[in-house]
mmCIF file of C-alpha atoms in Angstrom:
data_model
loop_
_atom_site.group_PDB
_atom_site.id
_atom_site.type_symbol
_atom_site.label_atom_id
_atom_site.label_comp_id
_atom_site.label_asym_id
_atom_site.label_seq_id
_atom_site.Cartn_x
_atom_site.Cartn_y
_atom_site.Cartn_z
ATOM 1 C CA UNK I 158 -115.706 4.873 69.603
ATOM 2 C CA UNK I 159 -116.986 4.692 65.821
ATOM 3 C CA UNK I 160 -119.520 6.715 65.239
ATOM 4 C CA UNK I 161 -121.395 7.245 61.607
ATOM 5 C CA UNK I 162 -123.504 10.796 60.857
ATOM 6 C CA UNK I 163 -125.803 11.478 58.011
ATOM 7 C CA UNK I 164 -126.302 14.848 58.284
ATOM 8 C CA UNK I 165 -129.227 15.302 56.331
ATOM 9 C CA UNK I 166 -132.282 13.760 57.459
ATOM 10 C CA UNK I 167 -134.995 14.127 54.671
ATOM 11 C CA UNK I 168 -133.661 14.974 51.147
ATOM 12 C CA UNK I 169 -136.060 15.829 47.844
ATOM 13 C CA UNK I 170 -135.438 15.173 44.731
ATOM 14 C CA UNK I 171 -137.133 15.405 41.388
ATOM 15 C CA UNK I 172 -137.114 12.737 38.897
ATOM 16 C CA UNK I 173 -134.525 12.371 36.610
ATOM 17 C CA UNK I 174 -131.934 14.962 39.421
ATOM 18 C CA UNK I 175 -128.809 13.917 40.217
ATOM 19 C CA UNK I 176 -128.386 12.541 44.030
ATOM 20 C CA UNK I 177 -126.244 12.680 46.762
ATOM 21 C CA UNK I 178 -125.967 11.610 50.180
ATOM 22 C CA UNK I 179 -123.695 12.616 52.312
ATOM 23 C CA UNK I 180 -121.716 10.212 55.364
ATOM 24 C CA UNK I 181 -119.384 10.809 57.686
ATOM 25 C CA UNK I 182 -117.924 8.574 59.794
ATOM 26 C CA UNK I 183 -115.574 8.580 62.735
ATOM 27 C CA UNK I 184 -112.855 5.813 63.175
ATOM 28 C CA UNK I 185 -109.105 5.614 63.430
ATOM 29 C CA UNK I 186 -108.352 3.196 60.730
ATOM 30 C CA UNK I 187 -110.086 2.621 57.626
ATOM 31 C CA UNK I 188 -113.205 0.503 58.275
ATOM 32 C CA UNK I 189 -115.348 -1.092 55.963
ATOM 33 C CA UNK I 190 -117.924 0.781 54.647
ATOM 34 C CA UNK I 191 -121.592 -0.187 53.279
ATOM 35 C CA UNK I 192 -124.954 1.624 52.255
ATOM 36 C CA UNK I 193 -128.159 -0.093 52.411
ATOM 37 C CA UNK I 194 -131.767 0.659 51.213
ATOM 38 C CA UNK I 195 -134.610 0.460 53.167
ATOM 39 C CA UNK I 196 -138.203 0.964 50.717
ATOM 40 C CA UNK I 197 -141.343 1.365 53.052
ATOM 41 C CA UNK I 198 -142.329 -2.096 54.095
ATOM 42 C CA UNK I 199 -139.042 -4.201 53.057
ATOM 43 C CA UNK I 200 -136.153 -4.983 54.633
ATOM 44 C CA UNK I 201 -132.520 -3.775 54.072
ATOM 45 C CA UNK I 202 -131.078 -4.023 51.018
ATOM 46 C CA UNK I 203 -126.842 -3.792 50.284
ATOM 47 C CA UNK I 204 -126.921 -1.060 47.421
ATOM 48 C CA UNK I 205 -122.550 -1.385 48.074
ATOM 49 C CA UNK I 206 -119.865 -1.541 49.999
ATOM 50 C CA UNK I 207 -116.097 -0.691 50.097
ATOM 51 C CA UNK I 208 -113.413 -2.125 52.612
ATOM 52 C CA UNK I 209 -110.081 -1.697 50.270
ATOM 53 C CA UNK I 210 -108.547 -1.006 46.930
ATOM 54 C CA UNK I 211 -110.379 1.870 43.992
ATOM 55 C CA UNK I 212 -112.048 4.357 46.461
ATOM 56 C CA UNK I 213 -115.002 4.712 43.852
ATOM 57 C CA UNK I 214 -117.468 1.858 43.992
ATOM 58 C CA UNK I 215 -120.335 0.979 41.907
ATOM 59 C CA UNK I 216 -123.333 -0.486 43.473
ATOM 60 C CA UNK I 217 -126.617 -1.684 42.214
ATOM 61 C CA UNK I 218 -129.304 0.379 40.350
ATOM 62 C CA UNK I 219 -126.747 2.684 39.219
ATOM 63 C CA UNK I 220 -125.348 3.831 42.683
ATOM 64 C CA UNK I 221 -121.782 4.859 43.444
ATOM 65 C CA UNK I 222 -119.930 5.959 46.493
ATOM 66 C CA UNK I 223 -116.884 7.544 46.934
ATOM 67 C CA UNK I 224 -114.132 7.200 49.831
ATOM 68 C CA UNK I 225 -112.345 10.063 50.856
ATOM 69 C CA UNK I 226 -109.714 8.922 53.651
ATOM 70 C CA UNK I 227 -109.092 12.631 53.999
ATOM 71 C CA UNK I 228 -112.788 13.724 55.026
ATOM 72 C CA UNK I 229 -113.578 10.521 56.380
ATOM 73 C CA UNK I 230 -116.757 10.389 53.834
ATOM 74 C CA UNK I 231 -118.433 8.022 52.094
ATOM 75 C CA UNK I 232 -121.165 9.656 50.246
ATOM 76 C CA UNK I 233 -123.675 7.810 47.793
ATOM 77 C CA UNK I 234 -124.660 9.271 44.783
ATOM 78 C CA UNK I 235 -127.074 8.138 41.538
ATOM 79 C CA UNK I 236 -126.729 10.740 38.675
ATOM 80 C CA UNK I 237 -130.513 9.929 37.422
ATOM 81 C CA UNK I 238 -132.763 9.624 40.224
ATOM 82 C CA UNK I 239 -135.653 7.404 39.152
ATOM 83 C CA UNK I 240 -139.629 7.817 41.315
ATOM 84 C CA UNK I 241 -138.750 4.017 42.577
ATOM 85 C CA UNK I 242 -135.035 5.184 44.330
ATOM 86 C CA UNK I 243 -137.796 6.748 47.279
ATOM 87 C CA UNK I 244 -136.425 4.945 50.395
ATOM 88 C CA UNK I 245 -134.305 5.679 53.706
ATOM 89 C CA UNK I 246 -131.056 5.138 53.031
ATOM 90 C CA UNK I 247 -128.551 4.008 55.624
ATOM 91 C CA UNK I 248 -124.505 4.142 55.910
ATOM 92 C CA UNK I 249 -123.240 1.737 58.111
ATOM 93 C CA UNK I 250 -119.539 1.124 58.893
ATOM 94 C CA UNK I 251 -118.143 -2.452 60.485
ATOM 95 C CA UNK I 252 -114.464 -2.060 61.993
ATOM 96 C CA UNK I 253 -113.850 -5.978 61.987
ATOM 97 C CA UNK I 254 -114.970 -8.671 59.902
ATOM 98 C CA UNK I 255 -117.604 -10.698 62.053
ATOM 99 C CA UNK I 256 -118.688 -8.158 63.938
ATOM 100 C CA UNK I 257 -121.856 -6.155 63.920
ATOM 101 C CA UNK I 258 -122.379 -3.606 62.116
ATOM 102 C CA UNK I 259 -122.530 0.378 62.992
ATOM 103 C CA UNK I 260 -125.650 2.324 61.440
ATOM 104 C CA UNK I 261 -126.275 6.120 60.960
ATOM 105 C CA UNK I 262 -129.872 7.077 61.193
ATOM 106 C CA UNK I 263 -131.015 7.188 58.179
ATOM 107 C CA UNK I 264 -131.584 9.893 55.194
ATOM 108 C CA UNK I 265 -135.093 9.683 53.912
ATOM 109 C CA UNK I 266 -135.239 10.223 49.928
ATOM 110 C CA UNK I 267 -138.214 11.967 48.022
ATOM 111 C CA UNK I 268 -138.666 11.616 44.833
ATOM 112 C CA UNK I 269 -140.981 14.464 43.202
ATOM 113 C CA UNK I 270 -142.602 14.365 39.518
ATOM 114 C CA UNK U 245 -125.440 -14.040 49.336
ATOM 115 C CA UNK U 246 -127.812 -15.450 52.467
ATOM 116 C CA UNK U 247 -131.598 -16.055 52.058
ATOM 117 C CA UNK U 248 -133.066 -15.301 55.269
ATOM 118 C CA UNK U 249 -136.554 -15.420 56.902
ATOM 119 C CA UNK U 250 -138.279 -14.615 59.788
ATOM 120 C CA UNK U 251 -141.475 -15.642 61.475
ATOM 121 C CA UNK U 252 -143.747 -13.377 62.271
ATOM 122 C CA UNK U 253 -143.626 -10.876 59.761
ATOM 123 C CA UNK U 254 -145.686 -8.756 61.940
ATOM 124 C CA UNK U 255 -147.834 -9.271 64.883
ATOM 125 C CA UNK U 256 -149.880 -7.099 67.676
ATOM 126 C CA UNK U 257 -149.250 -7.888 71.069
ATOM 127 C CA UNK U 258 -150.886 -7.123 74.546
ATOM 128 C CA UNK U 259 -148.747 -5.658 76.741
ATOM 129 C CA UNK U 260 -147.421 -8.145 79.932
ATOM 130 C CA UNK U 261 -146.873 -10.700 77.318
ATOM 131 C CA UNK U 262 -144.297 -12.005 75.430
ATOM 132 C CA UNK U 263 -143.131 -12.770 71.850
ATOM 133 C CA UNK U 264 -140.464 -15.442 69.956
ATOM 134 C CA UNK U 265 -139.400 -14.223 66.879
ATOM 135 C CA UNK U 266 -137.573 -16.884 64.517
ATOM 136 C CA UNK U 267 -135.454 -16.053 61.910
ATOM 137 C CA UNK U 268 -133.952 -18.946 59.540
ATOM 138 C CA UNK U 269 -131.311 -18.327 57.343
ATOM 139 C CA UNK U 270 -130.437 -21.068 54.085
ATOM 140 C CA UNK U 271 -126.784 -21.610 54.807
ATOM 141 C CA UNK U 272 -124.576 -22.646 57.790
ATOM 142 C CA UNK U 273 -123.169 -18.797 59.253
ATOM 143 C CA UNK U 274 -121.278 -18.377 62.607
ATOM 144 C CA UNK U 275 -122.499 -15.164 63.414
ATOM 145 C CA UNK U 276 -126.233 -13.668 63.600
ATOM 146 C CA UNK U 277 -127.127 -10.658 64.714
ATOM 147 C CA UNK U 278 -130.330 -9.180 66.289
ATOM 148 C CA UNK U 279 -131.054 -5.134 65.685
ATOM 149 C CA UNK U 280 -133.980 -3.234 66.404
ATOM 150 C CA UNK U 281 -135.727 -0.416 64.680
ATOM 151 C CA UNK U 282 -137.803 1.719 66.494
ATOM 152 C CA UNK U 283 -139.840 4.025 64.211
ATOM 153 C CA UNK U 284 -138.189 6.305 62.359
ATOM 154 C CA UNK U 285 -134.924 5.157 63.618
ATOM 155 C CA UNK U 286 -131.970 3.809 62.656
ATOM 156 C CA UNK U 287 -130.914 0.432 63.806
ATOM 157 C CA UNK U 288 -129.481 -0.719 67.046
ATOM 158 C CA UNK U 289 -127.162 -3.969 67.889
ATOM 159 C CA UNK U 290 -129.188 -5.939 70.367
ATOM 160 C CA UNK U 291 -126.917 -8.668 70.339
ATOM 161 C CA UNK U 292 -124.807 -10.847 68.827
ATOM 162 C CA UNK U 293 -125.599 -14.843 68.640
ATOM 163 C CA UNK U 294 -122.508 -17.399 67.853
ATOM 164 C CA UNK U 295 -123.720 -21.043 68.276
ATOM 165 C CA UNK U 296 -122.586 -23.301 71.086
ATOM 166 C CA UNK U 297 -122.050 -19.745 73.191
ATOM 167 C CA UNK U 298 -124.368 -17.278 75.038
ATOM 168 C CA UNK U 299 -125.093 -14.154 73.351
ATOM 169 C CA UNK U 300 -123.210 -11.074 73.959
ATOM 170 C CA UNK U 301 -125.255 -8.170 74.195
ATOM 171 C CA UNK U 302 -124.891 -4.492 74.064
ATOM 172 C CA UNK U 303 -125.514 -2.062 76.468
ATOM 173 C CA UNK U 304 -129.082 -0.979 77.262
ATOM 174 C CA UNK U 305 -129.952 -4.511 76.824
ATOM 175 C CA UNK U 306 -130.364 -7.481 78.373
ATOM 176 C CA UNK U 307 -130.818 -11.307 78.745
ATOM 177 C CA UNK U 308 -133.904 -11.012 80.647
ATOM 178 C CA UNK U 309 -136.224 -9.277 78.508
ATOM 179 C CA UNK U 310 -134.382 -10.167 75.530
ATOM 180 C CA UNK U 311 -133.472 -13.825 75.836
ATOM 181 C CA UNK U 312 -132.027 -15.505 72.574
ATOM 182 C CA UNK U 313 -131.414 -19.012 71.228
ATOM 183 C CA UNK U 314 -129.381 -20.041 69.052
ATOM 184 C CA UNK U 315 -129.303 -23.813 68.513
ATOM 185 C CA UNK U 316 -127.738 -24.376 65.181
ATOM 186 C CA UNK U 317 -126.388 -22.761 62.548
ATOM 187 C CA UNK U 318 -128.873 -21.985 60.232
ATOM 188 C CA UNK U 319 -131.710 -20.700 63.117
ATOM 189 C CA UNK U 320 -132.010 -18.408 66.029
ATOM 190 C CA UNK U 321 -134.396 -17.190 67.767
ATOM 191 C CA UNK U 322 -135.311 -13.669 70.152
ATOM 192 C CA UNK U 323 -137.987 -13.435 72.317
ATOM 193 C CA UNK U 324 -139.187 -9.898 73.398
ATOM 194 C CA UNK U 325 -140.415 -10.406 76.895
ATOM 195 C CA UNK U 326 -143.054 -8.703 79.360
ATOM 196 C CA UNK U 327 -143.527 -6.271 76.523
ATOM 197 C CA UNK U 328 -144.679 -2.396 77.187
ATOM 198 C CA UNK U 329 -145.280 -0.269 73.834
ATOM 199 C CA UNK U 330 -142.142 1.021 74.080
ATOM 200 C CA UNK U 331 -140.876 -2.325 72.666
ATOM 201 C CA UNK U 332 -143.388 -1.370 69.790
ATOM 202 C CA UNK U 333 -140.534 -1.481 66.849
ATOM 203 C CA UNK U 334 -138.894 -3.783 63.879
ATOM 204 C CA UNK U 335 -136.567 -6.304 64.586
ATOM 205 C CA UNK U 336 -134.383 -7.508 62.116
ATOM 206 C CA UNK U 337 -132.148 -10.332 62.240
ATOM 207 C CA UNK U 338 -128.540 -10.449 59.831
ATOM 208 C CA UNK U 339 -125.772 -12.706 59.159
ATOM 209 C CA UNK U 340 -122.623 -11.870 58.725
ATOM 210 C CA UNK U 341 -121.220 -13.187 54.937
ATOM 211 C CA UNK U 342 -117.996 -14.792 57.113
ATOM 212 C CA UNK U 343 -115.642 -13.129 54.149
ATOM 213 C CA UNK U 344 -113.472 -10.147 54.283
ATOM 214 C CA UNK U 345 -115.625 -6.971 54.742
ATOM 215 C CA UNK U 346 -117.928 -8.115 56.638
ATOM 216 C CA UNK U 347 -120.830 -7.649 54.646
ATOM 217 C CA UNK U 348 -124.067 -8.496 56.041
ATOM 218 C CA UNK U 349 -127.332 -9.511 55.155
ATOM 219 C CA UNK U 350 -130.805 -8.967 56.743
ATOM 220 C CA UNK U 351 -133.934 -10.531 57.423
ATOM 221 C CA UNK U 352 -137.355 -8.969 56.011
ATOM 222 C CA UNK U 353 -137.943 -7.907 59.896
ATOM 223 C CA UNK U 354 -140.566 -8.200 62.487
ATOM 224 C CA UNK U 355 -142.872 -5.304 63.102
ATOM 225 C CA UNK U 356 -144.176 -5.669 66.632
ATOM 226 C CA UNK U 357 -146.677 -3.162 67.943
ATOM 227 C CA UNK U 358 -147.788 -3.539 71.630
ATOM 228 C CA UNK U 359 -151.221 -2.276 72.837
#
């Protein structure tokens, strides 16, 4: 079965740091990837998503991910972390268009002075 | 993209009772999805909602406390039933974009605490 990890669970940052978040996931074929945004209070939020073609995405507010077929990773990374990127941040992988999607639990980003 | 809404945005419940939550999207989409959030978790597939069809859900849930409509295309709706405060958690609703990738889109959620 697919399966998505996000190994770390709480990640701090300061201000103006470089970011990365780390995802894993665990699928025979290549499935379509995504990473969403959750601030405190809001709902989820697409940041980007890759399901073919240049294995580096951009995203909104600056965000890129990577795919690396060979270490079935997707990891998320912002070069200049700004105090308003605090959020959870979620991979989620979907192995067929119209179906639901799969969610790792979380990494929770904190953004220090 | 898809606009979606949901009704409540939050609510306190007794628990015994039970709860409809609504969730109205702006465009016609064949498939809806229901997830919950407990706190400080990820989120998990309650089921899936294609109109003019009962709802397929996932294991660990079912049509009894967890009974959904789905009467059109733009609006569905999940009621939380005899609620304990274990079903104390967000629910989100999401739409699939119908397009290669499957990219989906959420709902503002429901945050449901029950006394």
């Amino acid at each position: 079965a697919q399966s998505v990890t996000q190994p770390d669970i709480h990640i701090t940052v300061s201000e103006g740091a470089s970011l990365e978040l780390r995802c894993n996931y665990s699928y025979g074929a290549t499935p379509y990837l995504f990473w969403y945004v959750q601030s405190p209070g809001q709902g989820l939020q697409l940041l980007l998503k890759y399901f073919s073609g240049d294995t580096l995405v951009q995203g909104i507010k600056g965000f890129e991910a990577e795919f690396k077929r060979s270490q079935s990773s997707f990891n998320l990374r912002k070069p200049s972390v700004h105090w308003s990127d605090a959020a959870e941040y979620f991979c989620a992988v979907g192995v067929k268009s119209g179906y639901a999607l799969n969610f790792g639990k979380g990494t929770s980003l904190l953004v220090t002075p | 993209s898809a606009v979606i809404s949901q009704k409540p945005s939050r609510d306190i419940c007794q628990r015994g009772t039970s709860l409809t939550i609504q969730c109205q999207v702006d465009s016609q989409v064949t498939m809806m999805f229901w997830y919950r959030q407990q706190p400080g978790q990820s989120l998990t597939l309650i089921a899936t909602a294609n109109q003019g069809s009962e709802a397929t859900y996932e294991s660990g849930f079912v049509i009894d406390k967890f009974p959904i409509s789905r009467p059109n295309l733009t609006f569905s709706t999940l009621t939380v039933s005899n609620m304990s405060p274990e079903d104390s958690s967000i629910y989100l609703c999401s739409v699939g974009s119908g397009g290669v990738g499957n990219e989906q889109f959420f709902g503002p959620g429901t945050r449901l605490t029950v006394l």
